[in-house]
């Protein structure tokens, strides 16, 4: 274009300024973008004209006045949009332009069609939560441990009995996990001593200053003090003995297990080392990229590529470094001791026991069920070469699984809520995200230079020499968090007869996830918090010879604020369901959603006015407001309102008949597709109806019998209305 | 569901008469009749929800056949059928809860085919009621064809029949006169066709059912001196199956039933249970009493057992509870099929291996039936389901 244009060439110096930019570069680029030049700068070459930024530049960083802001996707909400476009047009510029390029995804599509929503929706109110006991208890625990380790003059020793430091964990310098046994008695004795009491009381009083009830009351103060003095050591013991742990430092382990605070400390983030770190730059601030572990197990997995500063870096393995005196050394075994994990792609169960078949659906190993050895790496590494120039493409990496809870991990007994169809369990659980490389795992070999474990295939055309083939570890990568979790299931009541809620079916999974995001949305309203404070996932398990599911809500922030536990209180849960339904009651969510689906504002599955938002984008294809309300009705003890779907049936029948040339029929009030050429009668069913003749409900059974009598020489098949709405072409294959 | 102790063989006692269905049972194995006449053995064996729903279906059909819903309008039909159905099923559930083997059956709506059977009943009872309204007129007109015998003819529903000196008795579900002539109908709630796994096989009526129809025809002749022209099996679902009545064959099958009846009573009067047994693959594969039946275990061979219905008996060498709560039992199998030697049974529940006397332990002598096929290639590994029965022999 430029070669054919008569326009004068102009300079466009572009630089990246994001969370992964090295600190020195970040400050300099910010300065150069604002035309602040120092002596060492070249005034012709160095000034930056265009910054490529991420959300880290959304607020709090002064980059001066801009003329143009271009966004390469639609921001999550109005306030994000406002912050970003608001960067342009300051400082008296008469003209400012904001251009948003929408991607081909559901979130962008919605706001492209409804631009007034991204500019005019009400922004959420900021909040500080002073009501959660869990938060203050973890802080009390951290202070109590600090006081105890200091006052009791605990000194760590290494394996040879030589005095060693207590580590550098930002959660508290409490030595290694292995050394706890030697510290334990002194810590316990000091915490229980008369000397400790006033110090601990002062800490508790300071934390509860100006805190309103229910937390700021004398009983809570006494309880916190009692916990710090007499229960904390037991809590530490319990954390050490419960389930797999991948942390060496006691402070970090206790934060991961929910005994100490986590939020604000970046120990769940993992570095991708672009170069071997040195003592001069320790802890490293250059040549590293950090990501939260949940993301790192995908984005930094061997073979995955990351773009930074116009260069592409390829991850090849895992590594961890530690400083010992004057040296920074690679730790001996960054993959550590593995844990078992079985992942089933058929029923979506996770098990942590070693088995030959999926314990939920029976799928054998080698089928859609796979057993893996999982590790939670301390860090990741590239090939330690210069990055390759970015030419617009980079390697896609298989993603980690959705958050799951193991069917075999200990779990509290379910409690049924009287008068409802709901069961709840609450308690601390481990939540797993696993990257099993699409079932193939990663085959790690020991790096000949001693820098962790690498996957030779990840190097591409230039694999490293001297990789010892006999030292191979096959692992999947995991991110495991321990947090408070609320599980919600449906009581096995006669009202569920004739329904199929199995997570092994697409409508079944869709109904559970839709239910989960409905609950999240209602909980956010009830608690006046951002919905993203709560994570939604599934626990798939076996009961009464069938695959069953529960949806879980957990605090999304590390160690959370205990919202999920609070929601488990019976009064709160009942209030939550009051807020949701029934549909006939004015002001309920169900009533609002029913209206939003009516003509003019037609929502046939889900939209940003019901279940969708930016944070649950991967779930958008599954989410459906009708299914969510169906599940809420069942959970409330009401019968399934079949008409919610069946009013949609006639329309779906017409579309399918017109689209595929079928004839319309009706049997027992249920629309059907007559596929004469194939001699098939296909009944259009409610998505939650069980179509197995052994367990189908009466409405479908009547239709089934009438169809068979009317067309005895035809084969009978089913097509559910979820598929009719979400993926009509799939119906052709289901008969 | 719990572990069962193998009781001594039943002590047979003479029976006052036989019926077409009892005769069918005797043709397979007379010991099955002895087992089913023994309340103790019957209570140990699960009838299962399918059989219980079948009984409930018959109860509804019988009630409608007797005119219980003659005054009910079309609009109210389904609700009245449902009321009859729920009453009949409730009766079955009550019976189940008082039994040993079925006491843990869940609520009837969870029983397989619960709603399908109800939907089928709603339709078939409509036809039955329509028949009741029209049969009287049609049959009276048709009766003119039975010259000189009309006074003997018995038409209607639930017709009691008796013959052969009172030794053979039965109750025909319906007797009508129509285009096919005089016809005896028998309602069946389960599968009515022989199961043959051949791609081009044309389904044929179960031979047991055909012979039962002939027995009814012979009984009808005994009662009225008139031979029915035909007999029909009417299933809950699908077309009725018509059988032409050959008087000679019907007479012969009925006589055979009497011979079996006499033989049974002769052996029963001597208390000889073992002599009643006729173990065979055909007979034993459908028998509920395999667990306590010594004759089965003494004769079962690999060739008897379809791959999906294994069984094993022997000493338990290991009982292990897995992390998921399921139980694996290893048996040193000395009887059973398809495996002998060490057999591992997976998927048992703790309930299935516990009883009033405690939990199954190593060293116990077991009989395990109604197992499922092995789930993965490799020998001697079987899979248990909820229907699997664990029996312990006392010595």
mmCIF file of C-alpha atoms in Angstrom, chain A residues 353 356-357 359 362 407 494 497-498 545 693-698 701-702 704-706 708-709, chain B residues 78 82 109 111-113 115-116 118-120 122-123 127 236-237 324 346 372 375-376 385-386:
data_model
loop_
_atom_site.group_PDB
_atom_site.id
_atom_site.type_symbol
_atom_site.label_atom_id
_atom_site.label_comp_id
_atom_site.label_asym_id
_atom_site.label_seq_id
_atom_site.Cartn_x
_atom_site.Cartn_y
_atom_site.Cartn_z
ATOM 1 C CA UNK A 353 -7.931 -42.874 43.282
ATOM 2 C CA UNK A 356 -8.968 -49.143 35.822
ATOM 3 C CA UNK A 357 -12.378 -47.747 34.953
ATOM 4 C CA UNK A 359 -15.684 -45.048 38.966
ATOM 5 C CA UNK A 362 -17.490 -47.330 34.055
ATOM 6 C CA UNK A 407 -15.538 -37.849 43.378
ATOM 7 C CA UNK A 494 -40.249 -38.999 43.186
ATOM 8 C CA UNK A 497 -38.872 -39.664 38.126
ATOM 9 C CA UNK A 498 -38.803 -39.523 34.365
ATOM 10 C CA UNK A 545 -25.763 -47.041 40.049
ATOM 11 C CA UNK A 693 -38.205 -46.537 28.092
ATOM 12 C CA UNK A 694 -37.334 -47.996 31.491
ATOM 13 C CA UNK A 695 -37.349 -44.634 33.171
ATOM 14 C CA UNK A 696 -39.291 -42.213 30.996
ATOM 15 C CA UNK A 697 -42.079 -40.152 32.527
ATOM 16 C CA UNK A 698 -45.790 -40.445 31.851
ATOM 17 C CA UNK A 701 -44.554 -42.632 27.671
ATOM 18 C CA UNK A 702 -48.022 -41.751 26.389
ATOM 19 C CA UNK A 704 -44.224 -43.003 22.813
ATOM 20 C CA UNK A 705 -47.071 -45.510 22.848
ATOM 21 C CA UNK A 706 -49.299 -43.439 20.592
ATOM 22 C CA UNK A 708 -45.751 -46.694 17.997
ATOM 23 C CA UNK A 709 -49.389 -47.558 17.476
ATOM 24 C CA UNK B 78 -56.751 -41.892 32.437
ATOM 25 C CA UNK B 82 -54.022 -44.331 37.164
ATOM 26 C CA UNK B 109 -41.916 -44.603 40.314
ATOM 27 C CA UNK B 111 -39.015 -49.099 39.028
ATOM 28 C CA UNK B 112 -38.065 -49.677 35.390
ATOM 29 C CA UNK B 113 -40.923 -49.120 32.932
ATOM 30 C CA UNK B 115 -44.682 -44.936 33.438
ATOM 31 C CA UNK B 116 -44.413 -46.856 30.188
ATOM 32 C CA UNK B 118 -49.085 -47.087 32.859
ATOM 33 C CA UNK B 119 -49.248 -45.439 29.435
ATOM 34 C CA UNK B 120 -49.683 -48.842 27.823
ATOM 35 C CA UNK B 122 -54.258 -46.441 29.557
ATOM 36 C CA UNK B 123 -54.431 -47.398 25.898
ATOM 37 C CA UNK B 127 -59.675 -50.992 23.944
ATOM 38 C CA UNK B 236 -49.324 -54.488 26.439
ATOM 39 C CA UNK B 237 -47.468 -53.179 23.465
ATOM 40 C CA UNK B 324 -14.959 -45.504 46.400
ATOM 41 C CA UNK B 346 -15.890 -56.209 41.415
ATOM 42 C CA UNK B 372 -22.760 -59.177 34.843
ATOM 43 C CA UNK B 375 -15.866 -55.639 31.718
ATOM 44 C CA UNK B 376 -12.386 -55.901 30.278
ATOM 45 C CA UNK B 385 -24.671 -55.020 39.872
ATOM 46 C CA UNK B 386 -27.559 -54.184 42.155
#
